[in-house]
Amino acid sequence: MHENKEEYIHIKYEKRGLWNEDLLVFESLPSTNAWALDNIDALKHGNVVRAINQTAGRGRFNRIWSAPEGCNLNLSAIINHTHSETPITMLLPATAIAVRNALKEFNIEATLKWPNDVMVNNKKIAGILAEVDPESNLLVIGIGLNVNIDSDYLGNLSFPQAATSMMIELNNTFELDAVCSKLLCTLEKTVNALYHYGVPYISQEWKKSDHLSGQTLSINSGKSIITGLYSGMQENGQLKITDSTGKEHLFWSGDVSLQKP
Ligand code: BT5
C-alpha cells in the first residue's frame, strides 16, 4: 500500500463490496477516488472504498465535491473492465442507472443528466466521477450521494446547479449503511446486466429517465460552447446534439445547461 496507509486506518473491513469482495470503510479520507488511485496496487475488481467523512472530495476537472461530516455517502468502486468488449465509457451511465435504481427503492424518483449527474426534481442529488489507473487499467468509479445534507448547508454553498438530498426530498433521515448496501446491490446488478446484455440494456434504461429528453441545451466542452437540440446518448456514451443548421455534434464530456423554452 501507499505510504499514507498508516495515516488513514480503515475502521471496517467487510466482505460486502461488489461481488462480495472487500469493502473498506474509513473514518475520514480526503477523497475516496484519490485514495483508491494511490493504493490501486492493493485493490482489485469488486473492492469498494468508503469514507464516512470526505474532506477534499473532488468532481470532474478538479472541482470540489462538498459533503458535511457523516452526512453523505462517499465511495469508490473498483472495476476491472479489461476483459469486456463493451466500451469502458458505458460504466459511467451504468453507475448513474444504479444510483437511480437505489433511490427508487427509497421511493425517490430520479432522472439522469448526461454525463454524470443524478437529479431529483431538477436538482442534483448525486455526482459520479470515473477515473482510470493508467498502469493497471482498473476503473475507479466514485459516487457522491447526498443523503442527510440539509437545505441550509446546500443553500450556503450556492452551486451553479441547484442541489438536493434524500432527506430534503422525503423529510426523513436515512441510515448511511442501509443506503450504502442498497446502492452496492443495485450497482452490482447494473454492471452485471451491462456485461450480460451489453450496451442496449444501458441505452434502454437511460431512456426511461433521460433528464435531457426533448430539451434544447448548451454544452460547454472546455473548448467551445454549442447549443442545439438533444439527440440522445450514443451507444458509446457520447452525447449528440443537433444545432439550428442541422449539423450534428458529438461530445465525450462537458457541462450541460438547459435552455429556457
Ligand atoms: C461530480 O463532478 O458531480 C462528481 C462528484 C463525485 C464525488 C465522489 S464522492 C466519492 C468519490 N471521491 C471523490 O473525491 N469524488 C467522488 P462535477 O460534475 O464536476 O460536479 C461538481 C460540481 O457539483 C461542483 O463544482 C459543485 O458546483 C457541485 N457540487 C459540489 N458538491 C455538491 C453536492 N454535495 N451536491 C450537489 N452538487 C454539488
XYZ file of C-alpha atoms and ligand atoms in Angstrom:
299
model
C 0.000 0.000 0.000
C 0.923 3.616 -0.391
C 2.861 5.412 2.336
C -0.327 7.027 3.639
C -1.623 3.659 4.842
C -0.581 4.499 8.416
C -2.320 7.823 8.200
C -5.766 6.553 7.272
C -6.778 3.445 9.153
C -9.911 1.815 7.919
C -12.480 1.171 10.588
C -14.363 -1.692 8.972
C -13.292 -4.386 6.579
C -16.218 -6.373 5.326
C -16.940 -8.790 2.503
C -19.770 -6.642 1.222
C -18.226 -4.828 -1.665
C -19.236 -5.687 -5.214
C -19.370 -9.429 -5.885
C -18.711 -9.929 -2.180
C -15.197 -8.503 -2.343
C -13.844 -6.274 0.411
C -15.498 -3.047 1.458
C -13.050 -0.743 3.228
C -14.667 1.909 5.378
C -12.540 4.819 6.609
C -13.482 7.291 9.299
C -12.008 10.078 7.197
C -10.217 10.432 3.860
C -9.518 13.478 1.705
C -11.030 11.674 -1.306
C -12.020 8.042 -1.819
C -11.094 8.260 -5.522
C -7.666 9.729 -4.720
C -7.021 7.059 -2.051
C -8.099 4.272 -4.389
C -5.829 5.519 -7.182
C -2.906 5.978 -4.757
C -3.366 2.431 -3.457
C -4.522 0.750 -6.641
C -1.855 -1.989 -6.403
C -3.524 -3.268 -3.245
C -7.042 -3.174 -4.697
C -8.929 -5.421 -7.059
C -12.149 -5.811 -9.031
C -15.101 -5.528 -6.673
C -13.352 -3.668 -3.837
C -15.144 -0.618 -2.515
C -13.553 2.252 -0.586
C -15.891 4.358 1.517
C -15.223 7.399 3.716
C -17.665 8.432 6.441
C -16.069 11.865 6.275
C -14.575 13.058 3.000
C -12.608 16.254 3.465
C -11.428 17.032 -0.087
C -13.915 15.280 -2.356
C -13.378 16.069 -5.986
C -15.592 16.356 -9.018
C -14.654 16.477 -12.690
C -11.977 18.931 -13.828
C -10.745 19.029 -10.195
C -13.857 20.765 -8.967
C -14.850 20.380 -5.344
C -17.409 17.849 -4.135
C -18.778 19.009 -0.780
C -20.112 16.844 1.984
C -20.557 17.729 5.647
C -19.142 15.186 8.076
C -21.073 11.925 8.239
C -23.998 13.161 6.153
C -23.363 11.725 2.729
C -22.426 8.543 1.004
C -18.905 8.895 -0.419
C -17.491 5.808 -2.051
C -15.358 4.469 -4.874
C -15.863 1.104 -6.537
C -13.032 -0.676 -8.353
C -13.901 -2.344 -11.652
C -11.616 -4.362 -13.916
C -13.099 -3.769 -17.325
C -10.208 -5.171 -19.354
C -11.978 -8.468 -20.185
C -15.112 -6.879 -21.586
C -15.808 -5.818 -25.145
C -18.336 -3.176 -24.106
C -16.910 0.372 -24.172
C -15.444 1.327 -20.795
C -17.306 4.631 -21.110
C -20.594 2.790 -20.503
C -19.681 2.192 -16.868
C -20.481 5.836 -16.126
C -24.130 5.700 -17.323
C -24.431 2.238 -15.773
C -23.465 3.723 -12.411
C -25.949 6.581 -12.790
C -28.673 3.995 -13.515
C -27.641 2.086 -10.393
C -27.956 5.250 -8.273
C -31.392 5.903 -9.788
C -32.458 2.337 -9.005
C -31.207 2.581 -5.422
C -33.119 5.841 -4.922
C -36.250 4.209 -6.301
C -36.050 1.646 -3.506
C -36.345 4.568 -1.082
C -39.334 5.927 -3.070
C -37.344 8.703 -4.718
C -37.762 9.125 -8.486
C -34.606 10.364 -10.160
C -33.638 11.377 -13.674
C -30.247 11.009 -15.358
C -28.444 14.041 -16.700
C -25.597 13.265 -19.095
C -22.827 12.658 -18.347
C -22.645 12.118 -14.596
C -25.491 13.751 -12.677
C -28.417 12.130 -10.954
C -31.267 14.594 -10.496
C -34.413 14.752 -8.383
C -36.985 17.441 -9.092
C -34.455 19.224 -11.332
C -31.837 19.307 -8.567
C -28.594 17.375 -8.342
C -28.685 14.639 -5.718
C -25.619 12.649 -6.806
C -22.489 13.012 -8.909
C -20.213 10.362 -10.353
C -16.506 10.605 -11.114
C -14.966 7.788 -13.186
C -11.162 7.652 -13.373
C -8.835 5.015 -14.834
C -5.484 3.989 -13.397
C -3.235 4.133 -16.472
C -0.998 1.225 -15.419
C -3.468 -1.402 -14.239
C -6.375 -0.055 -16.320
C -8.559 -0.545 -13.261
C -11.506 1.807 -13.233
C -12.277 3.786 -10.076
C -15.896 4.878 -10.014
C -16.578 7.493 -7.361
C -20.121 8.146 -6.223
C -21.193 11.046 -4.041
C -24.823 10.790 -2.944
C -26.446 13.484 -0.841
C -28.220 11.591 1.905
C -28.739 13.666 5.060
C -27.486 17.118 3.974
C -29.979 19.817 4.867
C -31.109 22.701 2.693
C -29.319 25.343 4.821
C -25.985 23.643 4.179
C -26.629 23.251 0.460
C -28.040 26.790 0.190
C -24.862 28.280 1.682
C -22.733 26.567 -0.946
C -24.686 28.206 -3.787
C -23.739 25.823 -6.569
C -24.446 26.858 -10.176
C -26.865 23.930 -10.379
C -29.478 23.501 -7.609
C -28.859 20.579 -5.262
C -30.971 18.353 -3.058
C -30.643 15.326 -0.764
C -32.674 12.261 0.160
C -33.521 13.947 3.463
C -34.754 17.129 1.784
C -36.891 15.150 -0.667
C -38.573 12.894 1.895
C -38.221 14.945 5.061
C -36.613 11.997 6.738
C -33.097 10.973 7.732
C -31.565 7.788 6.384
C -29.104 5.321 7.825
C -25.960 5.610 5.698
C -25.081 1.914 5.977
C -28.515 0.949 4.651
C -28.214 3.359 1.719
C -24.708 2.039 1.020
C -25.857 -1.606 0.993
C -28.739 -0.799 -1.326
C -26.518 1.168 -3.678
C -23.837 -1.527 -3.864
C -26.563 -4.063 -4.592
C -28.051 -2.037 -7.480
C -24.544 -1.220 -8.775
C -23.628 -4.899 -8.860
C -26.872 -5.749 -10.677
C -26.447 -2.973 -13.246
C -22.815 -3.801 -14.011
C -23.746 -7.499 -14.319
C -26.565 -6.532 -16.698
C -24.170 -4.411 -18.785
C -21.773 -7.354 -19.098
C -24.593 -9.804 -19.817
C -26.879 -7.868 -22.164
C -24.410 -5.288 -23.454
C -24.899 -1.648 -24.288
C -28.572 -1.938 -25.421
C -29.516 -2.613 -21.782
C -27.904 0.651 -20.652
C -29.408 2.644 -23.554
C -32.867 1.323 -22.769
C -32.582 2.038 -19.042
C -31.129 5.500 -19.685
C -34.005 6.454 -21.980
C -36.529 5.607 -19.243
C -35.341 8.550 -17.162
C -33.323 10.752 -19.501
C -33.274 14.234 -17.963
C -32.385 15.859 -21.294
C -35.026 14.221 -23.453
C -36.658 16.765 -25.815
C -34.548 19.654 -24.465
C -32.585 22.398 -26.150
C -29.280 22.670 -24.385
C -25.857 24.215 -24.417
C -22.779 22.146 -23.890
C -19.509 23.613 -22.760
C -16.746 21.189 -23.686
C -13.972 23.436 -22.388
C -13.033 24.298 -25.982
C -16.372 25.538 -27.280
C -19.992 26.107 -26.325
C -22.525 24.588 -28.703
C -26.287 24.976 -28.478
C -28.720 22.553 -30.061
C -31.463 20.012 -29.671
C -30.597 16.969 -27.613
C -30.384 13.944 -29.911
C -29.680 11.241 -27.358
C -26.824 9.408 -25.725
C -24.963 7.230 -28.235
C -24.089 3.561 -27.739
C -20.560 4.511 -26.689
C -21.734 7.046 -24.108
C -21.262 10.167 -26.263
C -23.851 12.948 -26.262
C -25.286 14.029 -29.609
C -26.876 17.390 -30.243
C -28.173 18.875 -33.480
C -27.677 22.600 -33.969
C -30.056 25.013 -35.750
C -28.348 24.353 -39.116
C -28.973 20.612 -38.755
C -25.325 19.839 -38.043
C -24.734 17.055 -35.510
C -22.153 17.392 -32.749
C -20.781 14.586 -30.568
C -19.218 15.026 -27.121
C -17.356 12.723 -24.766
C -17.623 15.136 -21.866
C -18.709 18.634 -20.962
C -21.072 20.680 -18.854
C -24.661 20.750 -19.992
C -27.078 23.575 -19.250
C -30.691 23.581 -20.319
C -32.006 26.462 -22.397
C -35.231 28.060 -21.199
C -38.093 27.314 -23.628
C -19.319 15.387 -9.961
O -18.473 16.281 -10.591
O -20.507 15.518 -9.836
C -18.608 14.161 -9.414
C -18.727 14.044 -7.917
C -18.093 12.767 -7.442
C -17.955 12.760 -5.953
C -17.490 11.421 -5.455
S -17.609 11.272 -3.718
C -16.692 9.810 -3.759
C -15.614 9.980 -4.805
N -14.409 10.571 -4.229
C -14.178 11.792 -4.724
O -13.243 12.555 -4.390
N -15.126 12.115 -5.634
C -16.068 11.026 -5.818
P -18.956 17.567 -11.394
O -19.933 17.163 -12.455
O -17.714 18.231 -11.819
O -19.746 18.415 -10.352
C -19.056 19.149 -9.362
C -19.912 20.363 -9.049
O -21.092 19.914 -8.344
C -19.234 21.339 -8.109
O -18.451 22.266 -8.837
C -20.431 21.997 -7.445
O -20.970 23.023 -8.286
C -21.452 20.879 -7.384
N -21.458 20.184 -6.073
C -20.437 20.016 -5.199
N -20.835 19.304 -4.148
C -22.126 19.000 -4.341
C -23.096 18.285 -3.605
N -22.821 17.713 -2.434
N -24.352 18.188 -4.127
C -24.678 18.756 -5.319
N -23.804 19.457 -6.061
C -22.535 19.571 -5.577
